[in-house]
Amino acid sequence: MTKPRLLYVSPFTPMKSGISDYSQILVYGLAKYFNITILIDNYKLSDKRLYKDFDVKIYGRGKINFNNYEYKIYNIGNNYQFHSYIYKIALENPGMIILHDYILYHFFLGYYHGKENFFSNIYENNGSIGIYYIKNAIKKKKDLSDIHLAAKLPCNKEILLKSKKIMVHSLYNFNKIKDIVQNNIACNSNKVN
């Protein structure tokens, strides 16, 4: 029997991240059930066994038909340097998100800061209170990477609402995310009626 195809998108070593280590272990566990393609950013994997054991593709090199995969898993963490390409792909080709950090503020800041749609994305993810906090910080010439802003602005709604499934590592994050998703469903159903 043929195993279903899974696209697994994540940083791996040599990228210095707990998610890299986590992914290395997880893909070998998943390999029992799936035919896995690993999609990484533009670097060489430290563990050469991965090239032998999996189909490894490099983001930006060659076209990938995302429809060829029955399942897609995207690891999203707070480091925009490691996760920007993953975030972009996950928005365009929804699948399951493994959300390693509930608060994506620092990722979001790196990903959107300086772009034309920065403030509209702050608003979409955090509402008018998000605009207030960001503009107030700019006016007071505060560092936008201030930890207090991160605690107030999770900046995760965009990816949560685009994904097909969400996996988290704690009950606390599960309940927080459940509230966001349920509130959005309720708002959208009110608009339809």
Coordinates of C-alpha atoms in Angstrom, one line a residue:
M1 CA 0.0 0.0 0.0
T2 CA 1.3 3.4 -0.9
K3 CA 1.9 5.9 1.9
P4 CA 0.3 9.4 1.5
R5 CA 2.7 12.2 0.5
L6 CA 3.6 14.7 3.1
L7 CA 5.4 18.0 2.6
Y8 CA 7.3 18.9 5.8
V9 CA 8.5 22.5 5.9
S10 CA 10.9 23.5 8.7
P11 CA 14.3 24.6 9.6
F12 CA 16.8 21.8 10.2
T13 CA 20.3 21.8 11.5
P14 CA 22.7 23.7 10.9
M15 CA 20.0 26.3 11.7
K16 CA 20.4 26.8 15.4
S17 CA 16.9 26.3 16.7
G18 CA 15.1 23.8 19.0
I19 CA 12.7 23.5 16.1
S20 CA 15.5 22.1 13.9
D21 CA 16.2 19.4 16.4
Y22 CA 12.5 18.7 16.9
S23 CA 12.0 18.4 13.2
Q24 CA 14.9 16.0 12.8
I25 CA 13.3 13.6 15.3
L26 CA 9.7 14.1 14.1
V27 CA 10.3 13.4 10.4
Y28 CA 11.8 10.0 11.2
G29 CA 8.7 9.1 13.3
L30 CA 6.4 10.3 10.6
A31 CA 8.3 8.3 7.9
K32 CA 6.6 5.2 9.1
Y33 CA 3.2 6.6 7.9
F34 CA 4.1 9.1 5.1
N35 CA 6.3 9.5 2.0
I36 CA 8.0 12.7 3.1
T37 CA 9.4 15.6 1.1
I38 CA 11.4 18.1 3.2
L39 CA 11.4 21.7 2.1
I40 CA 14.2 23.9 3.6
D41 CA 15.6 27.3 2.9
N42 CA 18.8 27.9 0.9
Y43 CA 21.4 26.0 3.0
K44 CA 22.9 22.5 3.2
L45 CA 21.7 20.1 5.9
S46 CA 24.2 19.1 8.6
D47 CA 22.9 15.5 8.7
K48 CA 23.6 14.0 5.3
R49 CA 21.3 11.0 6.1
L50 CA 18.3 13.3 5.5
Y51 CA 19.2 13.6 1.8
K52 CA 19.4 9.8 1.6
D53 CA 16.2 9.1 3.6
F54 CA 13.9 11.9 2.2
D55 CA 13.3 13.9 -0.9
V56 CA 14.9 17.3 0.1
K57 CA 13.9 20.4 -1.8
I58 CA 15.3 23.9 -1.5
Y59 CA 12.9 26.8 -1.4
G60 CA 13.2 29.0 -4.5
R61 CA 15.0 26.3 -6.5
G62 CA 12.5 24.7 -8.9
K63 CA 8.8 24.8 -8.9
I64 CA 6.9 22.8 -6.3
N65 CA 3.4 21.6 -7.0
F66 CA 1.8 21.8 -3.5
N67 CA -1.2 20.0 -4.8
N68 CA 0.9 16.8 -5.1
Y69 CA 0.9 16.5 -1.4
E70 CA -2.1 15.1 0.5
Y71 CA -0.6 16.7 3.7
K72 CA 1.5 19.7 4.4
I73 CA 3.1 20.5 7.8
Y74 CA 4.6 24.0 8.5
N75 CA 6.7 24.7 11.6
I76 CA 6.2 28.3 12.7
G77 CA 8.4 29.9 15.3
N78 CA 9.3 33.4 16.3
N79 CA 12.5 33.8 14.4
Y80 CA 11.7 35.6 11.1
Q81 CA 15.1 34.7 9.6
F82 CA 14.3 31.0 9.9
H83 CA 10.6 31.0 9.3
S84 CA 9.8 33.8 6.7
Y85 CA 9.7 31.4 3.7
I86 CA 7.6 29.0 5.7
Y87 CA 5.1 31.6 6.7
K88 CA 4.8 32.8 3.1
I89 CA 4.2 29.3 1.8
A90 CA 1.7 28.5 4.6
L91 CA -0.4 31.5 3.7
E92 CA -0.4 30.6 0.0
N93 CA -0.8 26.8 0.5
P94 CA -2.6 26.1 3.7
G95 CA -1.9 23.0 5.7
M96 CA -1.2 22.1 9.3
I97 CA 0.7 24.6 11.4
I98 CA 2.9 23.5 14.3
L99 CA 2.8 26.7 16.2
H100 CA 5.8 26.6 18.5
D101 CA 5.2 30.1 20.0
Y102 CA 1.8 31.6 20.7
I103 CA 3.1 35.1 20.4
L104 CA 4.6 35.8 17.0
Y105 CA 5.2 39.5 17.5
H106 CA 8.9 39.4 16.9
F107 CA 8.5 37.2 13.8
F108 CA 5.8 39.5 12.6
L109 CA 7.9 42.6 13.2
G110 CA 10.8 41.2 11.2
Y111 CA 8.5 39.9 8.4
Y112 CA 6.3 43.0 7.9
H113 CA 8.3 45.9 9.3
G114 CA 9.3 48.4 6.6
K115 CA 6.7 46.9 4.2
E116 CA 3.8 49.0 2.8
N117 CA 1.2 46.8 4.5
F118 CA 2.8 46.9 8.0
F119 CA 0.0 48.9 9.7
S120 CA -2.8 47.1 7.9
N121 CA -1.4 43.8 9.0
I122 CA -1.0 45.0 12.6
Y123 CA -4.7 46.0 12.4
E124 CA -5.9 42.7 10.9
N125 CA -4.0 40.7 13.5
N126 CA -4.6 42.8 16.6
G127 CA -7.3 45.3 15.9
S128 CA -7.3 49.0 16.6
I129 CA -5.5 48.4 20.0
G130 CA -2.5 47.1 18.0
I131 CA -2.3 50.3 15.9
Y132 CA -2.5 52.3 19.1
Y133 CA 0.4 50.4 20.8
I134 CA 2.6 50.5 17.7
K135 CA 1.9 54.2 16.9
N136 CA 2.4 55.2 20.5
A137 CA 5.7 53.3 20.7
I138 CA 6.9 55.0 17.5
K139 CA 5.8 58.4 18.8
K140 CA 7.7 57.9 22.0
K141 CA 10.7 56.6 20.0
K142 CA 10.5 53.3 21.8
D143 CA 12.1 50.2 20.4
L144 CA 9.4 48.2 18.6
S145 CA 11.0 45.0 19.7
D146 CA 10.2 45.9 23.4
I147 CA 9.0 42.7 25.2
H148 CA 6.0 44.6 26.7
L149 CA 4.6 45.2 23.1
A150 CA 5.1 41.5 22.3
A151 CA 3.0 40.5 25.3
K152 CA 0.2 42.8 24.2
L153 CA 0.3 41.9 20.5
P154 CA 0.4 38.2 19.7
C155 CA 0.3 38.8 15.9
N156 CA -0.8 35.3 15.2
K157 CA -4.3 35.7 13.8
E158 CA -3.3 35.8 10.1
I159 CA -1.6 32.4 10.2
L160 CA -4.1 30.8 12.5
L161 CA -7.1 31.7 10.3
K162 CA -5.3 30.6 7.1
S163 CA -4.3 27.2 8.4
K164 CA -6.3 24.0 8.0
K165 CA -5.1 22.6 11.3
I166 CA -3.1 23.9 14.2
M167 CA -0.9 21.9 16.6
V168 CA 0.4 23.5 19.8
H169 CA 2.5 22.2 22.7
S170 CA 0.4 23.3 25.7
L171 CA -3.1 23.4 26.9
Y172 CA -2.7 27.1 27.6
N173 CA -1.9 27.8 23.9
F174 CA -4.7 25.5 22.8
N175 CA -7.3 27.5 24.8
K176 CA -5.9 30.9 23.6
I177 CA -6.0 29.7 19.9
K178 CA -9.4 28.1 20.3
D179 CA -10.8 31.5 21.5
I180 CA -9.3 33.3 18.4
V181 CA -10.7 30.8 15.9
Q182 CA -14.1 30.5 17.5
N183 CA -14.4 34.3 17.8
N184 CA -13.5 34.7 14.1
I185 CA -16.0 32.0 13.1
A186 CA -18.7 33.8 15.1
C187 CA -17.9 37.1 13.5
N188 CA -17.9 35.7 10.0
S189 CA -21.2 33.8 10.5
N190 CA -22.8 37.1 11.7
K191 CA -21.7 38.8 8.5
V192 CA -23.2 36.0 6.4
N193 CA -26.6 36.1 8.1

